[in-house]
């Protein structure tokens, strides 16, 4: 019985995601093509702020300012703040505000899970990683023997007082 319920739920989610694709293709992608891709698309040769809008993973990962979209939660999504011009430092698109209906479409799309029918949904890795600096991270350092100093009150007291 439980298996049937889980299978029913999974099927419903898959159908809903597919139903969102036409909404994305008719309402959201044309908006992105017109206002976003010229500055945030690898395919156009520019990814300002390291924010790639070509794929869902790129948008969910965000850019220099952090995560842009929290799927299902437009109220905490940086993209919504930027297009509503309510963010202190970020207003997108910089050429002027979107129409109220366009903003509402983006909010609805994010509320529905920010689904995109991009078959090549691959996260692009940044090439400007300093691997020498990364080696200094504590997880990659050699282990150091840190035995506590002798204490009259006991080893537990030593660790608590540290």
mmCIF file of N, CA and C in Angstrom, residues 30-125:
data_model
loop_
_atom_site.group_PDB
_atom_site.id
_atom_site.type_symbol
_atom_site.label_atom_id
_atom_site.label_comp_id
_atom_site.label_asym_id
_atom_site.label_seq_id
_atom_site.Cartn_x
_atom_site.Cartn_y
_atom_site.Cartn_z
ATOM 1 N N UNK A 30 11.781 33.437 -23.287
ATOM 2 C CA UNK A 30 11.817 34.655 -24.110
ATOM 3 C C UNK A 30 12.254 35.890 -23.307
ATOM 4 N N UNK A 31 11.857 35.944 -22.066
ATOM 5 C CA UNK A 31 12.258 37.036 -21.179
ATOM 6 C C UNK A 31 13.775 37.017 -20.961
ATOM 7 N N UNK A 32 14.325 35.829 -20.721
ATOM 8 C CA UNK A 32 15.767 35.692 -20.518
ATOM 9 C C UNK A 32 16.545 36.025 -21.785
ATOM 10 N N UNK A 33 16.036 35.587 -22.924
ATOM 11 C CA UNK A 33 16.701 35.887 -24.191
ATOM 12 C C UNK A 33 16.759 37.393 -24.408
ATOM 13 N N UNK A 34 15.671 38.062 -24.124
ATOM 14 C CA UNK A 34 15.595 39.502 -24.360
ATOM 15 C C UNK A 34 16.398 40.316 -23.347
ATOM 16 N N UNK A 35 16.406 39.898 -22.079
ATOM 17 C CA UNK A 35 16.977 40.754 -21.038
ATOM 18 C C UNK A 35 18.205 40.199 -20.315
ATOM 19 N N UNK A 36 18.462 38.903 -20.378
ATOM 20 C CA UNK A 36 19.484 38.318 -19.498
ATOM 21 C C UNK A 36 20.688 37.710 -20.217
ATOM 22 N N UNK A 37 20.430 36.971 -21.296
ATOM 23 C CA UNK A 37 21.490 36.181 -21.907
ATOM 24 C C UNK A 37 22.640 37.013 -22.461
ATOM 25 N N UNK A 38 22.397 38.252 -22.826
ATOM 26 C CA UNK A 38 23.489 39.055 -23.391
ATOM 27 C C UNK A 38 24.615 39.258 -22.382
ATOM 28 N N UNK A 39 24.317 39.156 -21.086
ATOM 29 C CA UNK A 39 25.344 39.333 -20.045
ATOM 30 C C UNK A 39 25.622 38.066 -19.236
ATOM 31 N N UNK A 40 24.740 37.083 -19.287
ATOM 32 C CA UNK A 40 24.867 35.916 -18.405
ATOM 33 C C UNK A 40 24.724 34.600 -19.168
ATOM 34 N N UNK A 41 25.428 34.468 -20.286
ATOM 35 C CA UNK A 41 25.317 33.244 -21.077
ATOM 36 C C UNK A 41 26.662 32.853 -21.671
ATOM 37 N N UNK A 42 27.075 31.626 -21.430
ATOM 38 C CA UNK A 42 28.296 31.105 -22.039
ATOM 39 C C UNK A 42 28.129 31.082 -23.552
ATOM 40 N N UNK A 43 26.921 30.767 -24.003
ATOM 41 C CA UNK A 43 26.655 30.691 -25.440
ATOM 42 C C UNK A 43 26.811 32.042 -26.120
ATOM 43 N N UNK A 44 26.637 33.125 -25.370
ATOM 44 C CA UNK A 44 26.827 34.469 -25.912
ATOM 45 C C UNK A 44 28.219 35.006 -25.600
ATOM 46 N N UNK A 45 29.023 34.215 -24.915
ATOM 47 C CA UNK A 45 30.406 34.585 -24.646
ATOM 48 C C UNK A 45 30.623 35.471 -23.430
ATOM 49 N N UNK A 46 29.592 35.732 -22.654
ATOM 50 C CA UNK A 46 29.730 36.603 -21.482
ATOM 51 C C UNK A 46 29.022 35.963 -20.287
ATOM 52 N N UNK A 47 29.724 35.894 -19.164
ATOM 53 C CA UNK A 47 29.098 35.409 -17.935
ATOM 54 C C UNK A 47 29.480 36.392 -16.824
ATOM 55 N N UNK A 48 28.818 37.532 -16.815
ATOM 56 C CA UNK A 48 29.114 38.557 -15.817
ATOM 57 C C UNK A 48 28.738 38.067 -14.427
ATOM 58 N N UNK A 49 29.565 38.409 -13.463
ATOM 59 C CA UNK A 49 29.316 38.013 -12.081
ATOM 60 C C UNK A 49 29.363 36.512 -11.872
ATOM 61 N N UNK A 50 29.963 35.778 -12.828
ATOM 62 C CA UNK A 50 30.011 34.310 -12.774
ATOM 63 C C UNK A 50 28.628 33.699 -12.608
ATOM 64 N N UNK A 51 27.620 34.366 -13.153
ATOM 65 C CA UNK A 51 26.238 33.875 -13.076
ATOM 66 C C UNK A 51 25.807 33.413 -14.459
ATOM 67 N N UNK A 52 25.775 32.085 -14.651
ATOM 68 C CA UNK A 52 25.446 31.475 -15.931
ATOM 69 C C UNK A 52 23.974 31.082 -15.951
ATOM 70 N N UNK A 53 23.223 31.692 -16.860
ATOM 71 C CA UNK A 53 21.788 31.421 -16.943
ATOM 72 C C UNK A 53 21.433 30.442 -18.058
ATOM 73 N N UNK A 54 22.428 29.783 -18.629
ATOM 74 C CA UNK A 54 22.171 28.828 -19.707
ATOM 75 C C UNK A 54 21.490 27.553 -19.216
ATOM 76 N N UNK A 55 21.781 27.148 -17.993
ATOM 77 C CA UNK A 55 21.237 25.896 -17.473
ATOM 78 C C UNK A 55 20.606 26.111 -16.100
ATOM 79 N N UNK A 56 19.792 25.176 -15.708
ATOM 80 C CA UNK A 56 19.153 25.247 -14.389
ATOM 81 C C UNK A 56 20.209 25.176 -13.289
ATOM 82 N N UNK A 57 21.176 24.277 -13.448
ATOM 83 C CA UNK A 57 22.241 24.183 -12.446
ATOM 84 C C UNK A 57 23.004 25.491 -12.323
ATOM 85 N N UNK A 58 23.253 26.138 -13.457
ATOM 86 C CA UNK A 58 23.942 27.424 -13.424
ATOM 87 C C UNK A 58 23.164 28.453 -12.638
ATOM 88 N N UNK A 59 21.856 28.476 -12.834
ATOM 89 C CA UNK A 59 21.030 29.450 -12.116
ATOM 90 C C UNK A 59 20.887 29.096 -10.642
ATOM 91 N N UNK A 60 20.739 27.813 -10.342
ATOM 92 C CA UNK A 60 20.612 27.415 -8.940
ATOM 93 C C UNK A 60 21.922 27.607 -8.182
ATOM 94 N N UNK A 61 23.044 27.486 -8.880
ATOM 95 C CA UNK A 61 24.344 27.677 -8.237
ATOM 96 C C UNK A 61 24.615 29.138 -7.957
ATOM 97 N N UNK A 62 24.082 30.008 -8.794
ATOM 98 C CA UNK A 62 24.289 31.435 -8.588
ATOM 99 C C UNK A 62 25.630 31.903 -9.106
ATOM 100 N N UNK A 63 26.057 33.054 -8.610
ATOM 101 C CA UNK A 63 27.306 33.643 -9.066
ATOM 102 C C UNK A 63 28.072 34.248 -7.913
ATOM 103 N N UNK A 64 28.766 35.345 -8.205
ATOM 104 C CA UNK A 64 29.596 36.003 -7.193
ATOM 105 C C UNK A 64 28.802 36.464 -5.980
ATOM 106 N N UNK A 65 27.554 36.798 -6.163
ATOM 107 C CA UNK A 65 26.733 37.317 -5.056
ATOM 108 C C UNK A 65 25.995 36.218 -4.297
ATOM 109 N N UNK A 66 26.172 34.981 -4.715
ATOM 110 C CA UNK A 66 25.540 33.870 -4.009
ATOM 111 C C UNK A 66 24.470 33.196 -4.845
ATOM 112 N N UNK A 67 23.665 32.398 -4.198
ATOM 113 C CA UNK A 67 22.620 31.629 -4.869
ATOM 114 C C UNK A 67 21.534 32.576 -5.355
ATOM 115 N N UNK A 68 21.209 32.485 -6.636
ATOM 116 C CA UNK A 68 20.241 33.404 -7.232
ATOM 117 C C UNK A 68 18.811 32.902 -7.113
ATOM 118 N N UNK A 69 18.634 31.593 -7.228
ATOM 119 C CA UNK A 69 17.288 31.021 -7.202
ATOM 120 C C UNK A 69 17.232 29.917 -6.157
ATOM 121 N N UNK A 70 16.253 30.003 -5.284
ATOM 122 C CA UNK A 70 15.959 28.905 -4.364
ATOM 123 C C UNK A 70 14.642 28.326 -4.868
ATOM 124 N N UNK A 71 14.736 27.190 -5.564
ATOM 125 C CA UNK A 71 13.565 26.596 -6.201
ATOM 126 C C UNK A 71 12.443 26.386 -5.197
ATOM 127 N N UNK A 72 11.262 26.904 -5.545
ATOM 128 C CA UNK A 72 10.101 26.782 -4.675
ATOM 129 C C UNK A 72 9.979 27.891 -3.643
ATOM 130 N N UNK A 73 10.983 28.776 -3.571
ATOM 131 C CA UNK A 73 10.964 29.835 -2.550
ATOM 132 C C UNK A 73 11.366 31.186 -3.149
ATOM 133 N N UNK A 74 10.478 31.813 -3.901
ATOM 134 C CA UNK A 74 10.825 33.097 -4.514
ATOM 135 C C UNK A 74 11.092 34.197 -3.495
ATOM 136 N N UNK A 75 10.508 34.077 -2.304
ATOM 137 C CA UNK A 75 10.670 35.130 -1.291
ATOM 138 C C UNK A 75 12.101 35.244 -0.783
ATOM 139 N N UNK A 76 12.924 34.206 -0.978
ATOM 140 C CA UNK A 76 14.325 34.271 -0.556
ATOM 141 C C UNK A 76 15.287 34.195 -1.738
ATOM 142 N N UNK A 77 14.766 34.297 -2.955
ATOM 143 C CA UNK A 77 15.592 34.207 -4.154
ATOM 144 C C UNK A 77 16.139 35.579 -4.534
ATOM 145 N N UNK A 78 17.457 35.644 -4.678
ATOM 146 C CA UNK A 78 18.131 36.886 -5.042
ATOM 147 C C UNK A 78 17.640 37.408 -6.388
ATOM 148 N N UNK A 79 17.340 36.511 -7.316
ATOM 149 C CA UNK A 79 16.864 36.941 -8.629
ATOM 150 C C UNK A 79 15.575 37.756 -8.509
ATOM 151 N N UNK A 80 14.677 37.341 -7.640
ATOM 152 C CA UNK A 80 13.414 38.063 -7.463
ATOM 153 C C UNK A 80 13.684 39.450 -6.892
ATOM 154 N N UNK A 81 14.571 39.537 -5.903
ATOM 155 C CA UNK A 81 14.927 40.852 -5.354
ATOM 156 C C UNK A 81 15.509 41.748 -6.442
ATOM 157 N N UNK A 82 16.358 41.173 -7.292
ATOM 158 C CA UNK A 82 17.011 41.958 -8.342
ATOM 159 C C UNK A 82 16.011 42.461 -9.380
ATOM 160 N N UNK A 83 15.070 41.623 -9.799
ATOM 161 C CA UNK A 83 14.134 42.068 -10.841
ATOM 162 C C UNK A 83 13.029 42.959 -10.287
ATOM 163 N N UNK A 84 12.799 42.882 -8.968
ATOM 164 C CA UNK A 84 11.818 43.786 -8.350
ATOM 165 C C UNK A 84 12.454 45.116 -7.947
ATOM 166 N N UNK A 85 13.778 45.200 -8.082
ATOM 167 C CA UNK A 85 14.551 46.384 -7.694
ATOM 168 C C UNK A 85 14.436 46.649 -6.199
ATOM 169 N N UNK A 86 14.368 45.584 -5.385
ATOM 170 C CA UNK A 86 14.286 45.751 -3.937
ATOM 171 C C UNK A 86 15.605 45.419 -3.243
ATOM 172 N N UNK A 87 16.605 44.989 -4.001
ATOM 173 C CA UNK A 87 17.923 44.686 -3.445
ATOM 174 C C UNK A 87 18.721 45.980 -3.357
ATOM 175 N N UNK A 88 19.512 46.121 -2.305
ATOM 176 C CA UNK A 88 20.270 47.355 -2.085
ATOM 177 C C UNK A 88 21.287 47.650 -3.182
ATOM 178 N N UNK A 89 21.929 46.606 -3.717
ATOM 179 C CA UNK A 89 23.025 46.810 -4.662
ATOM 180 C C UNK A 89 22.778 46.231 -6.050
ATOM 181 N N UNK A 90 21.686 45.556 -6.261
ATOM 182 C CA UNK A 90 21.500 44.811 -7.500
ATOM 183 C C UNK A 90 20.133 45.080 -8.103
ATOM 184 N N UNK A 91 20.126 45.595 -9.330
ATOM 185 C CA UNK A 91 18.879 45.831 -10.058
ATOM 186 C C UNK A 91 19.037 45.259 -11.460
ATOM 187 N N UNK A 92 18.211 44.273 -11.780
ATOM 188 C CA UNK A 92 18.300 43.602 -13.075
ATOM 189 C C UNK A 92 16.952 43.607 -13.775
ATOM 190 N N UNK A 93 16.935 43.765 -15.057
ATOM 191 C CA UNK A 93 18.063 44.137 -15.900
ATOM 192 C C UNK A 93 18.450 45.597 -15.669
ATOM 193 N N UNK A 94 19.732 45.919 -15.875
ATOM 194 C CA UNK A 94 20.177 47.285 -15.605
ATOM 195 C C UNK A 94 19.580 48.315 -16.560
ATOM 196 N N UNK A 95 19.077 47.856 -17.693
ATOM 197 C CA UNK A 95 18.505 48.778 -18.689
ATOM 198 C C UNK A 95 17.129 49.305 -18.288
ATOM 199 N N UNK A 96 16.507 48.695 -17.298
ATOM 200 C CA UNK A 96 15.186 49.142 -16.856
ATOM 201 C C UNK A 96 14.363 48.001 -16.294
ATOM 202 N N UNK A 97 13.377 48.368 -15.492
ATOM 203 C CA UNK A 97 12.530 47.374 -14.829
ATOM 204 C C UNK A 97 11.702 46.563 -15.807
ATOM 205 N N UNK A 98 11.459 45.323 -15.429
ATOM 206 C CA UNK A 98 10.547 44.475 -16.197
ATOM 207 C C UNK A 98 9.114 44.901 -15.897
ATOM 208 N N UNK A 99 8.215 44.519 -16.775
ATOM 209 C CA UNK A 99 6.790 44.780 -16.550
ATOM 210 C C UNK A 99 6.314 43.938 -15.363
ATOM 211 N N UNK A 100 5.275 44.399 -14.692
ATOM 212 C CA UNK A 100 4.751 43.706 -13.507
ATOM 213 C C UNK A 100 4.378 42.259 -13.818
ATOM 214 N N UNK A 101 3.780 42.010 -14.980
ATOM 215 C CA UNK A 101 3.389 40.643 -15.343
ATOM 216 C C UNK A 101 4.618 39.768 -15.577
ATOM 217 N N UNK A 102 5.677 40.325 -16.148
ATOM 218 C CA UNK A 102 6.909 39.561 -16.357
ATOM 219 C C UNK A 102 7.532 39.173 -15.011
ATOM 220 N N UNK A 103 7.533 40.103 -14.077
ATOM 221 C CA UNK A 103 8.054 39.810 -12.738
ATOM 222 C C UNK A 103 7.218 38.715 -12.084
ATOM 223 N N UNK A 104 5.908 38.819 -12.199
ATOM 224 C CA UNK A 104 5.025 37.808 -11.613
ATOM 225 C C UNK A 104 5.255 36.441 -12.248
ATOM 226 N N UNK A 105 5.502 36.402 -13.556
ATOM 227 C CA UNK A 105 5.792 35.132 -14.229
ATOM 228 C C UNK A 105 7.050 34.481 -13.655
ATOM 229 N N UNK A 106 8.095 35.280 -13.413
ATOM 230 C CA UNK A 106 9.331 34.740 -12.838
ATOM 231 C C UNK A 106 9.068 34.222 -11.425
ATOM 232 N N UNK A 107 8.321 34.982 -10.640
ATOM 233 C CA UNK A 107 7.977 34.553 -9.278
ATOM 234 C C UNK A 107 7.198 33.236 -9.326
ATOM 235 N N UNK A 108 6.228 33.136 -10.224
ATOM 236 C CA UNK A 108 5.441 31.899 -10.362
ATOM 237 C C UNK A 108 6.329 30.729 -10.772
ATOM 238 N N UNK A 109 7.237 30.976 -11.715
ATOM 239 C CA UNK A 109 8.138 29.930 -12.202
ATOM 240 C C UNK A 109 9.024 29.407 -11.069
ATOM 241 N N UNK A 110 9.575 30.307 -10.269
ATOM 242 C CA UNK A 110 10.414 29.885 -9.145
ATOM 243 C C UNK A 110 9.570 29.151 -8.107
ATOM 244 N N UNK A 111 8.349 29.626 -7.861
ATOM 245 C CA UNK A 111 7.443 28.958 -6.909
ATOM 246 C C UNK A 111 7.158 27.524 -7.326
ATOM 247 N N UNK A 112 7.084 27.295 -8.620
ATOM 248 C CA UNK A 112 6.774 25.967 -9.152
ATOM 249 C C UNK A 112 8.009 25.079 -9.246
ATOM 250 N N UNK A 113 9.159 25.555 -8.790
ATOM 251 C CA UNK A 113 10.362 24.724 -8.779
ATOM 252 C C UNK A 113 11.425 25.130 -9.773
ATOM 253 N N UNK A 114 11.210 26.200 -10.529
ATOM 254 C CA UNK A 114 12.193 26.706 -11.499
ATOM 255 C C UNK A 114 12.663 25.614 -12.457
ATOM 256 N N UNK A 115 11.717 24.893 -13.031
ATOM 257 C CA UNK A 115 12.045 23.801 -13.953
ATOM 258 C C UNK A 115 12.409 24.342 -15.327
ATOM 259 N N UNK A 116 13.428 23.720 -15.939
ATOM 260 C CA UNK A 116 13.858 24.070 -17.293
ATOM 261 C C UNK A 116 14.042 22.781 -18.086
ATOM 262 N N UNK A 117 13.609 22.755 -19.325
ATOM 263 C CA UNK A 117 13.789 21.546 -20.132
ATOM 264 C C UNK A 117 15.130 21.522 -20.855
ATOM 265 N N UNK A 118 16.212 21.823 -20.171
ATOM 266 C CA UNK A 118 17.513 21.807 -20.840
ATOM 267 C C UNK A 118 18.170 20.454 -20.646
ATOM 268 N N UNK A 119 18.330 19.741 -21.735
ATOM 269 C CA UNK A 119 18.918 18.415 -21.674
ATOM 270 C C UNK A 119 20.386 18.440 -21.300
ATOM 271 N N UNK A 120 21.038 19.576 -21.522
ATOM 272 C CA UNK A 120 22.462 19.670 -21.220
ATOM 273 C C UNK A 120 22.674 20.403 -19.901
ATOM 274 N N UNK A 121 21.921 20.018 -18.899
ATOM 275 C CA UNK A 121 21.956 20.688 -17.598
ATOM 276 C C UNK A 121 23.220 20.289 -16.839
ATOM 277 N N UNK A 122 24.330 20.881 -17.231
ATOM 278 C CA UNK A 122 25.608 20.566 -16.625
ATOM 279 C C UNK A 122 26.171 21.818 -15.973
ATOM 280 N N UNK A 123 26.694 21.666 -14.797
ATOM 281 C CA UNK A 123 27.272 22.813 -14.119
ATOM 282 C C UNK A 123 28.675 23.055 -14.673
ATOM 283 N N UNK A 124 28.940 24.265 -15.139
ATOM 284 C CA UNK A 124 30.264 24.608 -15.622
ATOM 285 C C UNK A 124 31.144 24.952 -14.430
ATOM 286 N N UNK A 125 32.350 24.425 -14.446
ATOM 287 C CA UNK A 125 33.259 24.687 -13.344
ATOM 288 C C UNK A 125 34.101 25.913 -13.648
#
